Amino acid sequence: MGTTSDLRFYGGADAYLAKCPSRTILDVLANKWTMLVMGALADGPVRFGQLRRRLDGITQKMLTQTLRNLERDGLVTRALYPTVPPRVEYSVTELGRSVLGLLTSIRVWSEVNINEVLSARYAYDERAEHDPEPIITAS
């Protein structure tokens, strides 16, 4: 990424710039499964099967992919115990803990405000259904 003067103002990163690498972590954090996995790990280490049962609707493939992404970014750690069968536990790292509050706040806000959001969606859809499409003419 080329250096531009405005990056120094933002401490070396500016997510508004197309090539800023901080956008990659925004992609990870904005994912619903990331938010839910991190929340499920908030209270301590959890085994894969426990996570899968807790996260209703997630596939094994998506859970594996999400955990790998979080581990790669340093937000989650994976501990493998040499037992038969092998036991694997996932937990939030210190870096992960630093973002956990934000993710939890977004989840809680979503739960608290779901009825208002659904009402707004319904009202919008009703208006869109009854309002004619605007006529756009070429000038």
JSON list of C-alpha atoms in Angstrom, two decimals:
[
{"chain": "A", "resi": 1, "resn": "MET", "atom": "CA", "xyz": [0.00, 0.00, 0.00]},
{"chain": "A", "resi": 2, "resn": "GLY", "atom": "CA", "xyz": [1.38, 3.39, -0.93]},
{"chain": "A", "resi": 3, "resn": "THR", "atom": "CA", "xyz": [1.94, 5.96, 1.77]},
{"chain": "A", "resi": 4, "resn": "THR", "atom": "CA", "xyz": [-0.34, 8.96, 1.73]},
{"chain": "A", "resi": 5, "resn": "SER", "atom": "CA", "xyz": [-0.24, 11.90, 4.10]},
{"chain": "A", "resi": 6, "resn": "ASP", "atom": "CA", "xyz": [-3.70, 11.24, 5.57]},
{"chain": "A", "resi": 7, "resn": "LEU", "atom": "CA", "xyz": [-2.63, 7.83, 6.93]},
{"chain": "A", "resi": 8, "resn": "ARG", "atom": "CA", "xyz": [-0.43, 9.47, 9.56]},
{"chain": "A", "resi": 9, "resn": "PHE", "atom": "CA", "xyz": [-3.44, 11.33, 10.91]},
{"chain": "A", "resi": 10, "resn": "TYR", "atom": "CA", "xyz": [-5.18, 7.98, 11.50]},
{"chain": "A", "resi": 11, "resn": "GLY", "atom": "CA", "xyz": [-2.21, 6.31, 13.13]},
{"chain": "A", "resi": 12, "resn": "GLY", "atom": "CA", "xyz": [-1.14, 4.52, 9.96]},
{"chain": "A", "resi": 13, "resn": "ALA", "atom": "CA", "xyz": [-4.50, 3.16, 8.85]},
{"chain": "A", "resi": 14, "resn": "ASP", "atom": "CA", "xyz": [-7.54, 4.64, 7.13]},
{"chain": "A", "resi": 15, "resn": "ALA", "atom": "CA", "xyz": [-10.35, 2.16, 6.44]},
{"chain": "A", "resi": 16, "resn": "TYR", "atom": "CA", "xyz": [-11.98, 4.66, 4.09]},
{"chain": "A", "resi": 17, "resn": "LEU", "atom": "CA", "xyz": [-9.15, 4.04, 1.62]},
{"chain": "A", "resi": 18, "resn": "ALA", "atom": "CA", "xyz": [-9.80, 1.10, -0.71]},
{"chain": "A", "resi": 19, "resn": "LYS", "atom": "CA", "xyz": [-6.40, -0.53, -0.21]},
{"chain": "A", "resi": 20, "resn": "CYS", "atom": "CA", "xyz": [-6.17, -0.11, 3.55]},
{"chain": "A", "resi": 21, "resn": "PRO", "atom": "CA", "xyz": [-5.51, -3.51, 5.15]},
{"chain": "A", "resi": 22, "resn": "SER", "atom": "CA", "xyz": [-7.73, -2.61, 8.12]},
{"chain": "A", "resi": 23, "resn": "ARG", "atom": "CA", "xyz": [-10.69, -3.35, 5.85]},
{"chain": "A", "resi": 24, "resn": "THR", "atom": "CA", "xyz": [-9.87, -7.05, 6.09]},
{"chain": "A", "resi": 25, "resn": "ILE", "atom": "CA", "xyz": [-10.50, -7.07, 9.82]},
{"chain": "A", "resi": 26, "resn": "LEU", "atom": "CA", "xyz": [-13.68, -5.03, 9.31]},
{"chain": "A", "resi": 27, "resn": "ASP", "atom": "CA", "xyz": [-14.88, -7.84, 7.04]},
{"chain": "A", "resi": 28, "resn": "VAL", "atom": "CA", "xyz": [-14.20, -10.36, 9.80]},
{"chain": "A", "resi": 29, "resn": "LEU", "atom": "CA", "xyz": [-15.78, -8.32, 12.59]},
{"chain": "A", "resi": 30, "resn": "ALA", "atom": "CA", "xyz": [-18.88, -7.40, 10.57]},
{"chain": "A", "resi": 31, "resn": "ASN", "atom": "CA", "xyz": [-19.71, -11.09, 10.04]},
{"chain": "A", "resi": 32, "resn": "LYS", "atom": "CA", "xyz": [-22.69, -12.36, 12.08]},
{"chain": "A", "resi": 33, "resn": "TRP", "atom": "CA", "xyz": [-20.99, -15.67, 12.83]},
{"chain": "A", "resi": 34, "resn": "THR", "atom": "CA", "xyz": [-17.89, -13.88, 14.12]},
{"chain": "A", "resi": 35, "resn": "MET", "atom": "CA", "xyz": [-20.08, -11.90, 16.52]},
{"chain": "A", "resi": 36, "resn": "LEU", "atom": "CA", "xyz": [-21.93, -14.98, 17.73]},
{"chain": "A", "resi": 37, "resn": "VAL", "atom": "CA", "xyz": [-18.83, -17.20, 18.04]},
{"chain": "A", "resi": 38, "resn": "MET", "atom": "CA", "xyz": [-16.98, -14.53, 20.00]},
{"chain": "A", "resi": 39, "resn": "GLY", "atom": "CA", "xyz": [-19.97, -14.10, 22.31]},
{"chain": "A", "resi": 40, "resn": "ALA", "atom": "CA", "xyz": [-20.22, -17.85, 22.85]},
{"chain": "A", "resi": 41, "resn": "LEU", "atom": "CA", "xyz": [-16.54, -17.90, 23.83]},
{"chain": "A", "resi": 42, "resn": "ALA", "atom": "CA", "xyz": [-16.79, -14.91, 26.18]},
{"chain": "A", "resi": 43, "resn": "ASP", "atom": "CA", "xyz": [-17.09, -16.92, 29.40]},
{"chain": "A", "resi": 44, "resn": "GLY", "atom": "CA", "xyz": [-14.13, -19.22, 28.81]},
{"chain": "A", "resi": 45, "resn": "PRO", "atom": "CA", "xyz": [-12.85, -22.11, 26.71]},
{"chain": "A", "resi": 46, "resn": "VAL", "atom": "CA", "xyz": [-15.46, -24.03, 24.72]},
{"chain": "A", "resi": 47, "resn": "ARG", "atom": "CA", "xyz": [-15.23, -27.23, 22.70]},
{"chain": "A", "resi": 48, "resn": "PHE", "atom": "CA", "xyz": [-16.22, -27.32, 19.03]},
{"chain": "A", "resi": 49, "resn": "GLY", "atom": "CA", "xyz": [-19.32, -29.46, 19.64]},
{"chain": "A", "resi": 50, "resn": "GLN", "atom": "CA", "xyz": [-20.53, -27.14, 22.38]},
{"chain": "A", "resi": 51, "resn": "LEU", "atom": "CA", "xyz": [-20.12, -24.16, 20.06]},
{"chain": "A", "resi": 52, "resn": "ARG", "atom": "CA", "xyz": [-22.03, -25.90, 17.31]},
{"chain": "A", "resi": 53, "resn": "ARG", "atom": "CA", "xyz": [-24.93, -26.69, 19.65]},
{"chain": "A", "resi": 54, "resn": "ARG", "atom": "CA", "xyz": [-24.96, -23.13, 21.04]},
{"chain": "A", "resi": 55, "resn": "LEU", "atom": "CA", "xyz": [-24.97, -21.46, 17.61]},
{"chain": "A", "resi": 56, "resn": "ASP", "atom": "CA", "xyz": [-28.27, -22.58, 16.17]},
{"chain": "A", "resi": 57, "resn": "GLY", "atom": "CA", "xyz": [-28.18, -22.66, 12.37]},
{"chain": "A", "resi": 58, "resn": "ILE", "atom": "CA", "xyz": [-24.42, -22.66, 11.84]},
{"chain": "A", "resi": 59, "resn": "THR", "atom": "CA", "xyz": [-23.01, -25.44, 9.70]},
{"chain": "A", "resi": 60, "resn": "GLN", "atom": "CA", "xyz": [-19.91, -27.38, 10.67]},
{"chain": "A", "resi": 61, "resn": "LYS", "atom": "CA", "xyz": [-18.13, -25.91, 7.65]},
{"chain": "A", "resi": 62, "resn": "MET", "atom": "CA", "xyz": [-19.05, -22.31, 8.57]},
{"chain": "A", "resi": 63, "resn": "LEU", "atom": "CA", "xyz": [-18.07, -22.79, 12.20]},
{"chain": "A", "resi": 64, "resn": "THR", "atom": "CA", "xyz": [-14.71, -24.26, 11.18]},
{"chain": "A", "resi": 65, "resn": "GLN", "atom": "CA", "xyz": [-14.11, -21.42, 8.71]},
{"chain": "A", "resi": 66, "resn": "THR", "atom": "CA", "xyz": [-15.09, -18.76, 11.25]},
{"chain": "A", "resi": 67, "resn": "LEU", "atom": "CA", "xyz": [-12.86, -20.24, 13.96]},
{"chain": "A", "resi": 68, "resn": "ARG", "atom": "CA", "xyz": [-9.92, -20.46, 11.55]},
{"chain": "A", "resi": 69, "resn": "ASN", "atom": "CA", "xyz": [-10.37, -16.82, 10.51]},
{"chain": "A", "resi": 70, "resn": "LEU", "atom": "CA", "xyz": [-10.55, -15.71, 14.13]},
{"chain": "A", "resi": 71, "resn": "GLU", "atom": "CA", "xyz": [-7.49, -17.76, 15.04]},
{"chain": "A", "resi": 72, "resn": "ARG", "atom": "CA", "xyz": [-5.58, -16.40, 12.03]},
{"chain": "A", "resi": 73, "resn": "ASP", "atom": "CA", "xyz": [-6.36, -12.83, 13.11]},
{"chain": "A", "resi": 74, "resn": "GLY", "atom": "CA", "xyz": [-5.28, -13.51, 16.70]},
{"chain": "A", "resi": 75, "resn": "LEU", "atom": "CA", "xyz": [-8.75, -13.12, 18.22]},
{"chain": "A", "resi": 76, "resn": "VAL", "atom": "CA", "xyz": [-9.20, -16.77, 19.21]},
{"chain": "A", "resi": 77, "resn": "THR", "atom": "CA", "xyz": [-6.79, -19.46, 20.27]},
{"chain": "A", "resi": 78, "resn": "ARG", "atom": "CA", "xyz": [-7.12, -23.20, 19.71]},
{"chain": "A", "resi": 79, "resn": "ALA", "atom": "CA", "xyz": [-5.84, -25.68, 22.30]},
{"chain": "A", "resi": 80, "resn": "LEU", "atom": "CA", "xyz": [-5.41, -29.33, 21.33]},
{"chain": "A", "resi": 81, "resn": "TYR", "atom": "CA", "xyz": [-5.22, -31.85, 24.18]},
{"chain": "A", "resi": 82, "resn": "PRO", "atom": "CA", "xyz": [-3.62, -35.25, 23.50]},
{"chain": "A", "resi": 83, "resn": "THR", "atom": "CA", "xyz": [-6.49, -37.42, 24.64]},
{"chain": "A", "resi": 84, "resn": "VAL", "atom": "CA", "xyz": [-8.38, -40.20, 22.89]},
{"chain": "A", "resi": 85, "resn": "PRO", "atom": "CA", "xyz": [-10.33, -38.89, 21.12]},
{"chain": "A", "resi": 86, "resn": "PRO", "atom": "CA", "xyz": [-8.41, -35.61, 20.84]},
{"chain": "A", "resi": 87, "resn": "ARG", "atom": "CA", "xyz": [-10.02, -32.71, 22.69]},
{"chain": "A", "resi": 88, "resn": "VAL", "atom": "CA", "xyz": [-9.95, -29.24, 21.16]},
{"chain": "A", "resi": 89, "resn": "GLU", "atom": "CA", "xyz": [-10.99, -26.07, 22.96]},
{"chain": "A", "resi": 90, "resn": "TYR", "atom": "CA", "xyz": [-11.30, -22.53, 21.69]},
{"chain": "A", "resi": 91, "resn": "SER", "atom": "CA", "xyz": [-10.95, -19.39, 23.75]},
{"chain": "A", "resi": 92, "resn": "VAL", "atom": "CA", "xyz": [-10.76, -15.64, 23.24]},
{"chain": "A", "resi": 93, "resn": "THR", "atom": "CA", "xyz": [-7.29, -14.06, 23.29]},
{"chain": "A", "resi": 94, "resn": "GLU", "atom": "CA", "xyz": [-6.44, -10.73, 24.92]},
{"chain": "A", "resi": 95, "resn": "LEU", "atom": "CA", "xyz": [-6.77, -9.08, 21.50]},
{"chain": "A", "resi": 96, "resn": "GLY", "atom": "CA", "xyz": [-10.16, -10.74, 21.11]},
{"chain": "A", "resi": 97, "resn": "ARG", "atom": "CA", "xyz": [-11.23, -9.51, 24.54]},
{"chain": "A", "resi": 98, "resn": "SER", "atom": "CA", "xyz": [-10.42, -5.97, 23.45]},
{"chain": "A", "resi": 99, "resn": "VAL", "atom": "CA", "xyz": [-13.13, -6.14, 20.74]},
{"chain": "A", "resi": 100, "resn": "LEU", "atom": "CA", "xyz": [-15.58, -8.42, 22.57]},
{"chain": "A", "resi": 101, "resn": "GLY", "atom": "CA", "xyz": [-17.37, -5.53, 24.27]},
{"chain": "A", "resi": 102, "resn": "LEU", "atom": "CA", "xyz": [-18.12, -3.89, 20.94]},
{"chain": "A", "resi": 103, "resn": "LEU", "atom": "CA", "xyz": [-19.44, -7.12, 19.43]},
{"chain": "A", "resi": 104, "resn": "THR", "atom": "CA", "xyz": [-21.55, -7.82, 22.50]},
{"chain": "A", "resi": 105, "resn": "SER", "atom": "CA", "xyz": [-23.00, -4.30, 22.37]},
{"chain": "A", "resi": 106, "resn": "ILE", "atom": "CA", "xyz": [-24.04, -4.76, 18.74]},
{"chain": "A", "resi": 107, "resn": "ARG", "atom": "CA", "xyz": [-25.66, -8.12, 19.49]},
{"chain": "A", "resi": 108, "resn": "VAL", "atom": "CA", "xyz": [-27.52, -6.73, 22.51]},
{"chain": "A", "resi": 109, "resn": "TRP", "atom": "CA", "xyz": [-28.63, -3.65, 20.56]},
{"chain": "A", "resi": 110, "resn": "SER", "atom": "CA", "xyz": [-29.99, -5.97, 17.85]},
{"chain": "A", "resi": 111, "resn": "GLU", "atom": "CA", "xyz": [-31.94, -8.00, 20.39]},
{"chain": "A", "resi": 112, "resn": "VAL", "atom": "CA", "xyz": [-33.34, -4.94, 22.17]},
{"chain": "A", "resi": 113, "resn": "ASN", "atom": "CA", "xyz": [-34.34, -3.08, 18.99]},
{"chain": "A", "resi": 114, "resn": "ILE", "atom": "CA", "xyz": [-35.55, -5.94, 16.79]},
{"chain": "A", "resi": 115, "resn": "ASN", "atom": "CA", "xyz": [-39.24, -5.02, 17.11]},
{"chain": "A", "resi": 116, "resn": "GLU", "atom": "CA", "xyz": [-38.63, -1.41, 16.09]},
{"chain": "A", "resi": 117, "resn": "VAL", "atom": "CA", "xyz": [-36.49, -2.51, 13.14]},
{"chain": "A", "resi": 118, "resn": "LEU", "atom": "CA", "xyz": [-39.11, -5.03, 12.02]},
{"chain": "A", "resi": 119, "resn": "SER", "atom": "CA", "xyz": [-41.80, -2.33, 12.23]},
{"chain": "A", "resi": 120, "resn": "ALA", "atom": "CA", "xyz": [-39.68, 0.01, 10.12]},
{"chain": "A", "resi": 121, "resn": "ARG", "atom": "CA", "xyz": [-39.12, -2.73, 7.55]},
{"chain": "A", "resi": 122, "resn": "TYR", "atom": "CA", "xyz": [-42.82, -3.49, 7.42]},
{"chain": "A", "resi": 123, "resn": "ALA", "atom": "CA", "xyz": [-43.71, 0.20, 6.99]},
{"chain": "A", "resi": 124, "resn": "TYR", "atom": "CA", "xyz": [-41.12, 0.60, 4.25]},
{"chain": "A", "resi": 125, "resn": "ASP", "atom": "CA", "xyz": [-42.32, -2.49, 2.39]},
{"chain": "A", "resi": 126, "resn": "GLU", "atom": "CA", "xyz": [-45.94, -1.29, 2.64]},
{"chain": "A", "resi": 127, "resn": "ARG", "atom": "CA", "xyz": [-45.01, 2.11, 1.20]},
{"chain": "A", "resi": 128, "resn": "ALA", "atom": "CA", "xyz": [-42.93, 0.52, -1.56]},
{"chain": "A", "resi": 129, "resn": "GLU", "atom": "CA", "xyz": [-45.81, -1.78, -2.47]},
{"chain": "A", "resi": 130, "resn": "HIS", "atom": "CA", "xyz": [-48.35, 1.05, -2.78]},
{"chain": "A", "resi": 131, "resn": "ASP", "atom": "CA", "xyz": [-46.20, 3.89, -4.12]},
{"chain": "A", "resi": 132, "resn": "PRO", "atom": "CA", "xyz": [-45.73, 3.94, -7.86]},
{"chain": "A", "resi": 133, "resn": "GLU", "atom": "CA", "xyz": [-42.21, 3.76, -9.20]},
{"chain": "A", "resi": 134, "resn": "PRO", "atom": "CA", "xyz": [-40.88, 7.22, -10.04]},
{"chain": "A", "resi": 135, "resn": "ILE", "atom": "CA", "xyz": [-40.80, 8.02, -13.72]},
{"chain": "A", "resi": 136, "resn": "ILE", "atom": "CA", "xyz": [-37.30, 8.92, -14.78]},
{"chain": "A", "resi": 137, "resn": "THR", "atom": "CA", "xyz": [-36.97, 10.72, -18.06]},
{"chain": "A", "resi": 138, "resn": "ALA", "atom": "CA", "xyz": [-33.79, 11.18, -20.01]},
{"chain": "A", "resi": 139, "resn": "SER", "atom": "CA", "xyz": [-32.77, 14.81, -20.34]}
]
